[in-house]
Coordinates of C-alpha atoms in Angstrom, one line a residue:
M15 CA 1.1 -173.2 -17.4
A16 CA 1.2 -177.0 -17.5
T17 CA 3.3 -179.3 -19.8
A18 CA 1.2 -181.3 -22.2
G19 CA 3.9 -183.3 -23.8
P20 CA 7.4 -183.1 -25.4
G21 CA 7.8 -179.9 -27.2
Q22 CA 4.2 -178.8 -26.2
H23 CA 2.9 -176.4 -23.5
L24 CA -0.7 -176.1 -22.3
V25 CA -1.9 -172.6 -21.4
R26 CA -5.2 -172.2 -19.4
Y27 CA -6.9 -168.8 -19.3
H28 CA -10.2 -167.4 -17.9
L29 CA -12.7 -165.1 -19.7
G30 CA -14.9 -162.7 -17.7
T31 CA -15.5 -162.5 -13.9
G32 CA -18.1 -163.7 -11.4
R33 CA -20.8 -166.1 -12.4
C34 CA -20.1 -165.4 -16.1
A35 CA -16.5 -166.5 -15.9
A36 CA -15.5 -169.2 -18.5
A37 CA -12.3 -171.3 -18.5
D38 CA -10.6 -172.4 -21.7
S39 CA -7.2 -173.7 -22.8
L40 CA -4.8 -173.4 -25.7
T41 CA -2.0 -175.8 -26.6
I42 CA 1.2 -174.2 -28.0
T43 CA 3.6 -176.4 -29.8
V44 CA 7.3 -175.5 -29.6
R45 CA 9.6 -176.8 -32.3
P46 CA 13.2 -176.3 -31.2
L47 CA 15.8 -175.5 -33.9
L48 CA 18.1 -178.5 -34.0
T49 CA 21.9 -178.0 -34.3
P50 CA 23.0 -178.8 -37.9
Q51 CA 25.6 -181.5 -38.4
L52 CA 28.1 -181.6 -41.2
Q53 CA 29.5 -184.5 -43.2
P54 CA 32.3 -185.4 -43.4
T55 CA 33.3 -184.3 -39.9
G56 CA 36.9 -183.6 -40.9
P57 CA 39.6 -182.5 -40.8
L58 CA 39.6 -183.0 -44.5
V59 CA 43.0 -183.1 -46.3
L60 CA 42.9 -182.7 -50.1
R61 CA 45.8 -184.5 -51.6
C62 CA 47.1 -185.7 -55.0
G63 CA 46.2 -182.5 -56.8
T64 CA 42.6 -182.5 -55.5
T65 CA 41.4 -178.9 -55.1
S66 CA 37.8 -179.2 -53.9
T67 CA 35.6 -181.2 -51.6
E68 CA 31.9 -181.3 -50.9
L69 CA 30.5 -180.6 -47.5
R70 CA 26.9 -181.7 -46.7
L71 CA 24.3 -181.4 -44.0
A72 CA 23.8 -184.7 -42.4
A73 CA 20.0 -184.1 -42.3
A74 CA 17.8 -181.7 -44.2
P75 CA 16.8 -178.6 -42.2
A76 CA 13.3 -177.9 -41.0
P77 CA 11.0 -176.7 -43.8
G78 CA 11.3 -173.0 -44.3
S79 CA 14.7 -172.7 -42.7
A80 CA 17.4 -170.6 -44.2
V81 CA 20.9 -172.1 -44.7
Q82 CA 24.0 -170.1 -44.8
W83 CA 27.5 -171.6 -45.4
Q84 CA 30.3 -169.7 -43.6
Q85 CA 34.1 -169.8 -43.7
A86 CA 36.9 -168.6 -41.3
P87 CA 40.7 -168.8 -41.2
G88 CA 40.4 -170.5 -37.8
P89 CA 37.9 -172.5 -35.7
S90 CA 36.9 -169.5 -33.7
G91 CA 36.4 -167.1 -36.6
P92 CA 35.9 -164.5 -37.7
W93 CA 33.2 -166.1 -39.8
Q94 CA 32.2 -164.8 -43.2
P95 CA 29.3 -166.0 -45.4
V96 CA 30.3 -167.7 -48.6
S97 CA 26.8 -168.5 -49.8
S98 CA 23.4 -166.9 -49.2
T99 CA 21.4 -169.8 -50.8
S100 CA 19.8 -172.6 -48.9
N101 CA 21.8 -175.4 -50.4
I102 CA 22.3 -178.4 -48.2
S103 CA 25.8 -178.9 -49.7
W104 CA 28.7 -176.7 -50.5
T105 CA 31.8 -177.3 -52.5
A106 CA 34.9 -176.0 -50.6
T107 CA 37.7 -174.9 -52.9
Q108 CA 39.8 -173.0 -50.3
A109 CA 41.7 -174.1 -47.2
G110 CA 40.1 -173.0 -43.9
W111 CA 37.3 -173.8 -41.5
Y112 CA 33.6 -174.2 -42.6
R113 CA 30.3 -174.3 -40.8
V114 CA 26.6 -173.9 -41.5
Q115 CA 24.2 -171.5 -39.9
T116 CA 20.5 -172.3 -40.0
T117 CA 17.8 -169.7 -39.3
S118 CA 14.1 -170.4 -38.6
D119 CA 11.6 -167.9 -37.1
N120 CA 14.4 -165.6 -35.9
C121 CA 16.1 -168.6 -34.2
Q122 CA 19.7 -169.5 -35.2
A123 CA 21.8 -172.6 -34.8
V124 CA 25.3 -173.3 -36.1
S125 CA 27.2 -176.5 -36.7
A126 CA 30.5 -177.5 -35.3
P127 CA 33.3 -176.3 -37.7
V128 CA 35.1 -178.6 -40.1
Q129 CA 38.6 -177.9 -41.3
V130 CA 39.7 -178.3 -44.9
R131 CA 43.4 -178.5 -45.7
I132 CA 45.0 -178.5 -49.2
E133 CA 48.3 -180.3 -49.6
P134 CA 50.0 -179.4 -52.9
L135 CA 51.2 -182.3 -55.0
S136 CA 55.0 -182.3 -54.7
A137 CA 57.2 -183.5 -57.5
R138 CA 59.5 -186.5 -57.2
Q139 CA 63.0 -185.6 -56.1
I140 CA 66.0 -187.9 -56.5
P141 CA 69.5 -186.5 -55.6
N142 CA 72.5 -187.3 -57.7
I143 CA 74.9 -186.9 -54.8
F144 CA 74.9 -187.5 -51.1
T145 CA 77.4 -186.9 -48.3
P146 CA 77.2 -189.4 -45.4
N147 CA 79.4 -187.5 -43.0
A148 CA 77.1 -187.3 -40.0
D149 CA 76.4 -183.6 -40.3
Q150 CA 72.6 -184.2 -40.4
V151 CA 72.5 -182.8 -43.9
N152 CA 72.1 -185.0 -47.0
D153 CA 73.4 -188.0 -45.0
V154 CA 71.4 -190.6 -46.9
F155 CA 70.4 -191.3 -50.4
E156 CA 66.8 -190.2 -50.0
L157 CA 64.2 -190.5 -52.7
R158 CA 61.4 -188.0 -52.0
L159 CA 58.2 -189.5 -53.4
P160 CA 54.7 -188.0 -53.1
Y161 CA 52.7 -190.2 -50.7
A162 CA 54.7 -193.4 -51.4
R163 CA 52.7 -196.7 -50.9
T164 CA 55.0 -199.5 -52.0
F165 CA 58.7 -199.1 -52.4
H166 CA 61.7 -201.2 -53.5
L167 CA 65.2 -199.7 -53.8
Q168 CA 68.3 -201.4 -55.0
I169 CA 71.9 -200.0 -55.0
F170 CA 74.6 -201.5 -57.2
D171 CA 78.3 -200.8 -57.4
R172 CA 80.3 -200.1 -60.6
W173 CA 80.6 -203.8 -61.3
G174 CA 76.9 -204.5 -61.0
R175 CA 77.0 -206.1 -57.6
L176 CA 73.9 -205.5 -55.4
I177 CA 75.2 -203.9 -52.2
F178 CA 71.9 -202.5 -50.7
T179 CA 68.2 -203.2 -50.9
S180 CA 65.2 -201.8 -49.1
R181 CA 61.4 -202.5 -49.3
Q182 CA 60.4 -199.9 -46.8
Y183 CA 60.0 -196.3 -47.7
G184 CA 62.1 -194.2 -45.4
N185 CA 64.8 -196.9 -45.0
F186 CA 67.2 -195.3 -47.4
W187 CA 70.8 -196.1 -48.2
D188 CA 73.3 -194.5 -45.8
G189 CA 76.5 -195.6 -47.6
L190 CA 77.7 -197.6 -44.6
G191 CA 80.9 -199.5 -45.6
A192 CA 80.9 -198.1 -49.1
A193 CA 83.8 -196.1 -50.6
D194 CA 83.4 -192.7 -52.2
G195 CA 82.4 -193.0 -55.9
V196 CA 79.6 -193.5 -58.3
Y197 CA 76.8 -196.1 -57.7
Y198 CA 73.7 -197.1 -59.5
Y199 CA 70.2 -197.3 -58.3
L200 CA 67.0 -199.0 -59.4
A201 CA 63.8 -198.0 -57.6
K202 CA 60.2 -199.2 -58.1
Y203 CA 57.3 -197.7 -56.3
T204 CA 53.6 -196.9 -56.2
T205 CA 51.9 -193.9 -54.5
D206 CA 48.5 -193.0 -53.1
C207 CA 48.1 -190.8 -56.1
D208 CA 49.0 -193.4 -58.7
A209 CA 48.5 -197.1 -58.2
A210 CA 50.5 -198.0 -61.3
E211 CA 54.1 -199.0 -60.5
Q212 CA 56.8 -196.5 -61.5
T213 CA 60.4 -197.5 -62.2
V214 CA 63.3 -195.0 -62.0
K215 CA 67.0 -195.7 -62.4
G216 CA 70.2 -193.7 -62.5
H217 CA 73.4 -193.0 -60.8
V218 CA 74.4 -191.3 -57.5
T219 CA 77.7 -190.1 -56.2
L220 CA 78.8 -190.9 -52.7
M221 CA 81.1 -188.2 -51.3
R222 CA 82.1 -187.9 -47.7

């Protein structure tokens, strides 16, 4: 056998014996089954109430190839088929790992797995009391906002005097230097889920 070119092989053979022998050749073309690639490559995190995402093959498979989408709880399986059709895209609606298996002429190839995670949309939480006593529990006045993007917090005492301000989410009021009692807050923020600025206000009790 002699190589005739990339993906091709040249086979020479003889017919007959003696003075009647004849030589001939046959070129066999080999088309390797390419490993499929998925887009996006992941990991994909579904946020802000999103419950599905579309996975796609980066390139169409070879003509006549069968495409099977598979899902598993982890990157090493066990893999289960979720579609028997030859669609080049698949809408994932469950958390887990996904991959594609292509089959052509009894040859199989699988893509690298892609992870899909779903983060539930959490509700805004603002406490009405906090206890800055250094016990590592409820030590700051923490506003729990879903995916905060911009943030402005102001704290006022009972006479309306501004005693604390923060423009960085995570930099919350720790009550340092303030006496026990009732205080008032004004917070403005935006989130990755809602670009419109939200305003909340109310009162919080500081109790050591």
